[in-house]
């Protein structure tokens, strides 16, 4: 370690720990009357937000919550959830954002594993809890969330309704300072094998992630995502990686926020129109659902900028969106990375390009965000060339990566090797620093001694005008080791054959986008492609089904 | 202290210390070919910048510099200085930015006090060093900076010329990780009494300051200061609070940077025109000098946004600039605060206001930046009302405030009281969170039991069309305790009397901007107003001269 001159310990008394409460300072100062909207139900101002966060802190403290306790939330995407994003960590407790799309058994597993002390649960999820409540071991207190005047009757022994508790609570709470490395949030990743794994983030990590996100997504002329006149609506659930951390950034900047509640495509489009939403983030599936609605046809979407993550943004989807005026960008990250690692990056001059050429940039995984180091390495841990061709596993360093898996240090050691977090993604890096994810390591198809990217193949298949979606996995093959196997869903009313798709793919052999040997011989036209609870293609399940 | 759950120590191995080297990651990734310009002399790319920083690190290490050493720089505002901003702290050494406007005696004092080990000195400052070199105690190594092909002959025993050292150095340096609380920079404040005082900032502090500055100045639609298509030219010296830290932010974002060398107004205007500069920051004096040039009359300044600090932005200057198209904003901070505390803040709807009403917002000290807490307190330490009227001393908390004065802990204890940094500024706060600095505590004029702001009076006097500048101090008065005394400079060819100024001020009595008893009976029309080395009005000197 270099012998630097370090600030004298006595003076460190004036050091300022990075705490989530500081993210709540500036938004209400800049825009006390700015609105936070809950779907078509209600709205309030930033001044109200601060008032309600103080009340929630008092209500929880009155209910016995102490620093170090874990408070779980099961809710739709609501301003209430935003209040929990702040109030729970701000009293020193840990916010557990429960994945409500997991099976009841898995929800029980995560609650017991996280050692939840208190749970705030929405009426709609009470039936789940009622069915499993005897298996939940550590929860002492239940609080009910409702969207109706009267909370739903339940056999769960709650201490009351959220709104009533807030109404009765004092609206002044003196939020304490504490160690910035205190855990602020936890949630569970939804792998396709084994039990969910808990990741966790500290106050320091979330503050730094917010600052870099704000600078990054605000600072590019060609990506006016988070600006003072932006209107933000999340379209990835708040239980999943804090809705990518954007609610913290939006609140810090004092911009208008629209929380949609549950995701009903027609309703989401109506909210877009009514509030002139300018910035969202979502997985491709949600975008496809919204683009399939009737009401989107009459929407002016020219100012709607959308970060697409979770699965790859295909050229087909990006182009279809562009024709409606929607500006899409790839964002890259994962539950373990808080999540921001990189985003597709258009330079001012790129905005002058024809849409098709812009799409080629927008679908790339992009350039690492400030303070993020990304490298691609071979199985021996050596960097592979940044030539746009060579593939390697993406590894990352950044100030906001999960330090391990909660109570599973061994799995944490697999995640962290040689001081780098191993993402399990395979990518190439261009000389201009642009990353392109090619596949998950476990989804790469090893055929005839070559690595074939299942994502590349899905992307090309999805460009057929009749195709709605595609999933490609490797299946064992005696001669080649593995061969690609594609599941394809078609747009309503369309009908195509294996040969049509093969002919479509042949066109890309000439352009060099694909090798002839990569064209699949096996394509299954299906109604639905299996997805995980967070909307990713469930390739594990597809492989298992093909095995049977 | 709240008993939060803290990240397990073993896992903290993956924590990522905040280091200045991380600020150099993203700019070259986003824009490797973006230009960094040195006046009308030369330019290079971000790729070159990285190459030269690595070479400088090797050259310094070869010259014996180790982590913990102090390396001083005496240079104009150049890309060389930018290289020092990075390379010196990145090897774990401390960058001492020497105030070259101090007297030779004070320069010696700061070098000895900072315990400089190495000094990089420009040809133009060699005569100073030659005159005092026997008094400089700790410096072991001198490196010469030159703008000519051949370095100037000197009696100072240098190890050579900067460019030659870089040319001979390896362009790969493995910058180490170390404690983020390591001191990265130091410089000396130029008070009007006593010796200069050393302030210092850690890697962590500068990284956080940069992140918030980037988010803040980039994120407001109405203040497009630091965006990917911005062109940045500093107009406050790099030795003074790291040119407000903007070079770090600009580099992190990969935007075009123009370094002007020394400040010659005609040349500065030429650079503005040639490079279509969009963002600068300066003290009012520099702006006045540039606005007084011939060449500014043919410049298109509609995209030039300028943060004004150091002294108050007057309505007169802001309006005169607006007529030329220049968008000025007040920025508030001080050497001790790294410096960003607040900036004037226009909401999107404010941009629709007539220019005059915009000026009223632009000249206010503004709204605290994200992560900054500002309060105004009375002499007993109690907060005064935020009613826009009541005055109190401004106190601050933020993650980037100097922790003390170097080797002067007692003065540090006066700076920090009750956990807040005391700025010595008197201000009011409006209910909408807008701060307005009224005066320095020591410059407030106590007359007839009331506090009269010398800045308010200067501002009103400066609005007289014949007035170029004004300085007001309190002078002892038997009846009233103190009375205001004004020094006024006139624009070329103008001639006005005491009575003209008094009549001008009387108009503001009706509008409530001033009380009748505040109109000065004593006005001195002078050629020049005494300024400090950083361009602030030297009120101490004025009071001393009036005493004599």
Short mmCIF file of C-alpha atoms in Angstrom, two decimals, chain A residues 113-352:
data_model
loop_
_atom_site.label_atom_id
_atom_site.label_comp_id
_atom_site.label_asym_id
_atom_site.label_seq_id
_atom_site.Cartn_x
_atom_site.Cartn_y
_atom_site.Cartn_z
CA UNK A 113 -33.50 -15.92 4.79
CA UNK A 114 -33.53 -12.11 5.03
CA UNK A 115 -34.84 -12.40 8.61
CA UNK A 116 -37.58 -9.86 7.98
CA UNK A 117 -38.88 -8.20 11.16
CA UNK A 118 -41.73 -6.18 9.67
CA UNK A 119 -43.65 -6.58 6.40
CA UNK A 120 -45.73 -3.96 4.59
CA UNK A 121 -48.08 -5.91 2.35
CA UNK A 122 -50.62 -4.80 -0.24
CA UNK A 123 -54.19 -6.19 -0.23
CA UNK A 124 -53.47 -7.98 -3.50
CA UNK A 125 -50.68 -10.04 -1.95
CA UNK A 126 -52.47 -10.93 1.27
CA UNK A 127 -53.80 -14.19 -0.17
CA UNK A 128 -50.21 -15.33 -0.72
CA UNK A 129 -49.28 -14.47 2.87
CA UNK A 130 -52.47 -15.97 4.30
CA UNK A 131 -51.53 -19.26 2.66
CA UNK A 132 -47.98 -19.42 4.03
CA UNK A 133 -47.98 -17.33 7.18
CA UNK A 134 -47.27 -20.23 9.50
CA UNK A 135 -44.01 -20.89 7.67
CA UNK A 136 -42.76 -17.33 8.06
CA UNK A 137 -40.44 -17.39 11.04
CA UNK A 138 -39.06 -13.97 11.96
CA UNK A 139 -41.80 -11.45 11.12
CA UNK A 140 -43.23 -9.81 14.23
CA UNK A 141 -45.29 -7.03 12.65
CA UNK A 142 -47.51 -6.72 9.58
CA UNK A 143 -48.71 -3.43 8.08
CA UNK A 144 -51.41 -3.37 5.43
CA UNK A 145 -51.28 -1.34 2.21
CA UNK A 146 -54.48 -0.64 0.39
CA UNK A 147 -55.69 1.36 -2.57
CA UNK A 148 -59.24 1.43 -1.26
CA UNK A 149 -60.95 3.43 1.45
CA UNK A 150 -61.19 0.36 3.60
CA UNK A 151 -58.41 -2.18 3.92
CA UNK A 152 -59.32 -5.70 2.90
CA UNK A 153 -60.34 -8.11 5.67
CA UNK A 154 -57.57 -10.62 6.35
CA UNK A 155 -56.51 -13.36 8.70
CA UNK A 156 -53.04 -11.77 8.88
CA UNK A 157 -52.66 -10.01 12.22
CA UNK A 158 -51.74 -6.48 11.07
CA UNK A 159 -51.17 -3.46 13.28
CA UNK A 160 -53.26 -1.42 10.85
CA UNK A 161 -53.38 0.36 7.59
CA UNK A 162 -50.43 2.36 6.26
CA UNK A 163 -52.41 5.55 5.68
CA UNK A 164 -53.97 5.44 9.13
CA UNK A 165 -50.55 4.87 10.74
CA UNK A 166 -49.10 7.84 8.81
CA UNK A 167 -52.04 10.07 9.70
CA UNK A 168 -51.46 9.38 13.39
CA UNK A 169 -47.67 9.77 13.28
CA UNK A 170 -45.60 12.86 14.03
CA UNK A 171 -44.26 14.56 10.89
CA UNK A 172 -40.86 15.41 12.36
CA UNK A 173 -38.21 12.72 12.65
CA UNK A 174 -34.59 13.44 13.48
CA UNK A 175 -32.79 11.07 11.09
CA UNK A 176 -29.48 10.01 12.65
CA UNK A 177 -26.03 9.85 11.08
CA UNK A 178 -24.37 6.44 11.03
CA UNK A 179 -21.67 4.45 9.20
CA UNK A 180 -22.08 4.88 5.45
CA UNK A 181 -21.27 1.18 5.00
CA UNK A 182 -24.49 0.26 6.80
CA UNK A 183 -26.67 -2.03 4.70
CA UNK A 184 -29.59 -0.05 3.27
CA UNK A 185 -31.36 -2.51 0.97
CA UNK A 186 -31.53 -6.17 0.12
CA UNK A 187 -33.38 -8.23 -2.46
CA UNK A 188 -33.14 -11.66 -4.04
CA UNK A 189 -31.88 -12.57 -7.47
CA UNK A 190 -34.01 -14.95 -9.42
CA UNK A 191 -31.62 -17.44 -10.88
CA UNK A 192 -32.94 -20.34 -12.86
CA UNK A 193 -31.32 -22.86 -10.51
CA UNK A 194 -31.33 -23.25 -6.75
CA UNK A 195 -32.75 -20.89 -4.16
CA UNK A 196 -32.89 -17.13 -4.72
CA UNK A 197 -29.70 -15.41 -3.58
CA UNK A 198 -29.71 -12.23 -1.49
CA UNK A 199 -27.72 -9.22 -2.69
CA UNK A 200 -27.33 -6.11 -0.55
CA UNK A 201 -26.25 -2.51 -0.93
CA UNK A 202 -24.98 0.07 1.54
CA UNK A 203 -25.93 3.72 1.90
CA UNK A 204 -22.61 4.70 0.40
CA UNK A 205 -23.16 2.47 -2.59
CA UNK A 206 -26.63 3.79 -3.34
CA UNK A 207 -25.54 7.42 -2.98
CA UNK A 208 -22.63 6.90 -5.39
CA UNK A 209 -24.79 4.97 -7.84
CA UNK A 210 -27.33 7.80 -7.77
CA UNK A 211 -24.70 10.50 -8.35
CA UNK A 212 -23.16 8.70 -11.31
CA UNK A 213 -26.55 7.85 -12.77
CA UNK A 214 -27.60 11.49 -12.52
CA UNK A 215 -24.45 12.75 -14.15
CA UNK A 216 -24.48 10.06 -16.81
CA UNK A 217 -28.05 10.09 -17.95
CA UNK A 218 -28.40 13.85 -17.60
CA UNK A 219 -25.24 15.03 -19.22
CA UNK A 220 -25.47 13.83 -22.80
CA UNK A 221 -27.15 16.22 -25.18
CA UNK A 222 -28.40 13.32 -27.20
CA UNK A 223 -29.89 11.52 -24.17
CA UNK A 224 -31.97 14.06 -22.25
CA UNK A 225 -33.16 11.46 -19.79
CA UNK A 226 -33.07 13.04 -16.36
CA UNK A 227 -33.37 16.81 -16.64
CA UNK A 228 -35.28 19.34 -14.60
CA UNK A 229 -38.18 19.28 -17.07
CA UNK A 230 -38.21 15.49 -17.43
CA UNK A 231 -41.23 13.39 -16.46
CA UNK A 232 -40.20 9.99 -15.17
CA UNK A 233 -42.24 6.78 -15.06
CA UNK A 234 -40.55 3.51 -14.04
CA UNK A 235 -41.53 0.40 -15.99
CA UNK A 236 -39.27 -2.08 -14.22
CA UNK A 237 -40.64 -3.07 -10.84
CA UNK A 238 -39.47 -1.25 -7.73
CA UNK A 239 -38.77 -4.60 -6.05
CA UNK A 240 -36.13 -5.34 -8.71
CA UNK A 241 -32.81 -3.51 -8.16
CA UNK A 242 -34.70 -0.46 -6.78
CA UNK A 243 -36.24 0.13 -10.23
CA UNK A 244 -32.63 0.45 -11.43
CA UNK A 245 -32.04 3.17 -8.80
CA UNK A 246 -33.74 5.80 -10.93
CA UNK A 247 -36.32 6.79 -8.28
CA UNK A 248 -33.41 7.92 -6.07
CA UNK A 249 -31.91 9.96 -8.92
CA UNK A 250 -35.24 11.48 -9.94
CA UNK A 251 -35.97 12.47 -6.35
CA UNK A 252 -32.53 14.03 -5.89
CA UNK A 253 -33.20 16.19 -8.95
CA UNK A 254 -36.76 17.15 -8.02
CA UNK A 255 -38.34 16.01 -11.28
CA UNK A 256 -41.92 14.91 -11.84
CA UNK A 257 -42.47 11.22 -11.16
CA UNK A 258 -45.37 9.02 -12.24
CA UNK A 259 -45.82 5.65 -10.51
CA UNK A 260 -48.05 3.32 -12.50
CA UNK A 261 -49.07 0.81 -9.83
CA UNK A 262 -49.42 -2.50 -11.67
CA UNK A 263 -48.44 -2.91 -15.30
CA UNK A 264 -51.53 -2.93 -17.53
CA UNK A 265 -50.37 -1.95 -21.01
CA UNK A 266 -53.38 0.20 -22.00
CA UNK A 267 -53.24 2.04 -18.68
CA UNK A 268 -49.49 2.57 -18.99
CA UNK A 269 -49.95 4.13 -22.41
CA UNK A 270 -52.71 6.36 -21.05
CA UNK A 271 -50.34 7.57 -18.31
CA UNK A 272 -47.64 8.24 -20.91
CA UNK A 273 -50.04 10.42 -22.83
CA UNK A 274 -51.64 12.22 -19.90
CA UNK A 275 -48.37 13.14 -18.17
CA UNK A 276 -46.21 13.52 -21.29
CA UNK A 277 -43.68 11.06 -19.82
CA UNK A 278 -40.17 11.65 -21.18
CA UNK A 279 -38.14 8.92 -19.48
CA UNK A 280 -38.75 5.27 -18.61
CA UNK A 281 -36.80 2.05 -18.38
CA UNK A 282 -38.12 -1.43 -19.08
CA UNK A 283 -37.46 -4.94 -20.33
CA UNK A 284 -38.25 -5.64 -23.99
CA UNK A 285 -41.40 -7.60 -23.10
CA UNK A 286 -43.10 -4.59 -21.50
CA UNK A 287 -42.19 -2.43 -24.47
CA UNK A 288 -43.63 -5.02 -26.86
CA UNK A 289 -46.84 -5.15 -24.82
CA UNK A 290 -47.22 -1.39 -24.85
CA UNK A 291 -46.46 -1.16 -28.55
CA UNK A 292 -49.17 -3.75 -29.21
CA UNK A 293 -51.92 -1.60 -27.63
CA UNK A 294 -54.52 0.32 -29.60
CA UNK A 295 -54.03 3.54 -27.69
CA UNK A 296 -50.34 3.84 -28.55
CA UNK A 297 -51.35 4.63 -32.13
CA UNK A 298 -52.63 8.05 -31.07
CA UNK A 299 -49.76 8.89 -28.70
CA UNK A 300 -47.05 11.46 -29.44
CA UNK A 301 -43.97 9.54 -28.34
CA UNK A 302 -41.28 11.75 -29.85
CA UNK A 303 -40.04 12.83 -26.44
CA UNK A 304 -40.16 9.41 -24.83
CA UNK A 305 -36.66 8.10 -24.07
CA UNK A 306 -36.44 4.54 -22.78
CA UNK A 307 -33.54 2.58 -21.37
CA UNK A 308 -33.96 -1.09 -22.26
CA UNK A 309 -32.36 -3.73 -20.07
CA UNK A 310 -32.85 -7.15 -18.56
CA UNK A 311 -32.70 -8.74 -22.01
CA UNK A 312 -31.00 -7.49 -25.14
CA UNK A 313 -32.64 -4.71 -27.14
CA UNK A 314 -33.09 -6.21 -30.60
CA UNK A 315 -32.81 -4.22 -33.81
CA UNK A 316 -36.37 -5.22 -34.63
CA UNK A 317 -37.78 -3.69 -31.45
CA UNK A 318 -35.57 -0.61 -31.61
CA UNK A 319 -36.61 0.10 -35.21
CA UNK A 320 -40.27 -0.52 -34.53
CA UNK A 321 -40.04 1.92 -31.62
CA UNK A 322 -38.19 4.48 -33.71
CA UNK A 323 -41.03 4.45 -36.24
CA UNK A 324 -43.33 5.54 -33.41
CA UNK A 325 -40.85 8.21 -32.31
CA UNK A 326 -39.58 6.29 -29.26
CA UNK A 327 -35.87 6.68 -28.51
CA UNK A 328 -34.53 3.47 -27.02
CA UNK A 329 -31.09 2.87 -25.53
CA UNK A 330 -29.54 -0.26 -24.15
CA UNK A 331 -28.65 -0.18 -20.47
CA UNK A 332 -26.52 -2.94 -19.01
CA UNK A 333 -26.26 -4.20 -15.49
CA UNK A 334 -27.56 -6.91 -13.20
CA UNK A 335 -28.97 -7.40 -9.72
CA UNK A 336 -25.46 -7.81 -8.34
CA UNK A 337 -24.34 -4.47 -9.81
CA UNK A 338 -27.02 -2.10 -8.36
CA UNK A 339 -27.40 -2.19 -11.55
CA UNK A 340 -25.67 0.45 -13.72
CA UNK A 341 -22.57 -0.73 -15.60
CA UNK A 342 -22.93 0.74 -19.08
CA UNK A 343 -25.36 2.26 -21.56
CA UNK A 344 -25.38 2.70 -25.30
CA UNK A 345 -23.90 6.07 -26.11
CA UNK A 346 -24.71 8.30 -29.05
CA UNK A 347 -22.39 11.21 -29.73
CA UNK A 348 -23.93 14.49 -30.88
CA UNK A 349 -22.88 13.69 -34.45
CA UNK A 350 -24.53 10.25 -34.23
CA UNK A 351 -27.89 11.96 -33.91
CA UNK A 352 -27.51 13.14 -37.51
#
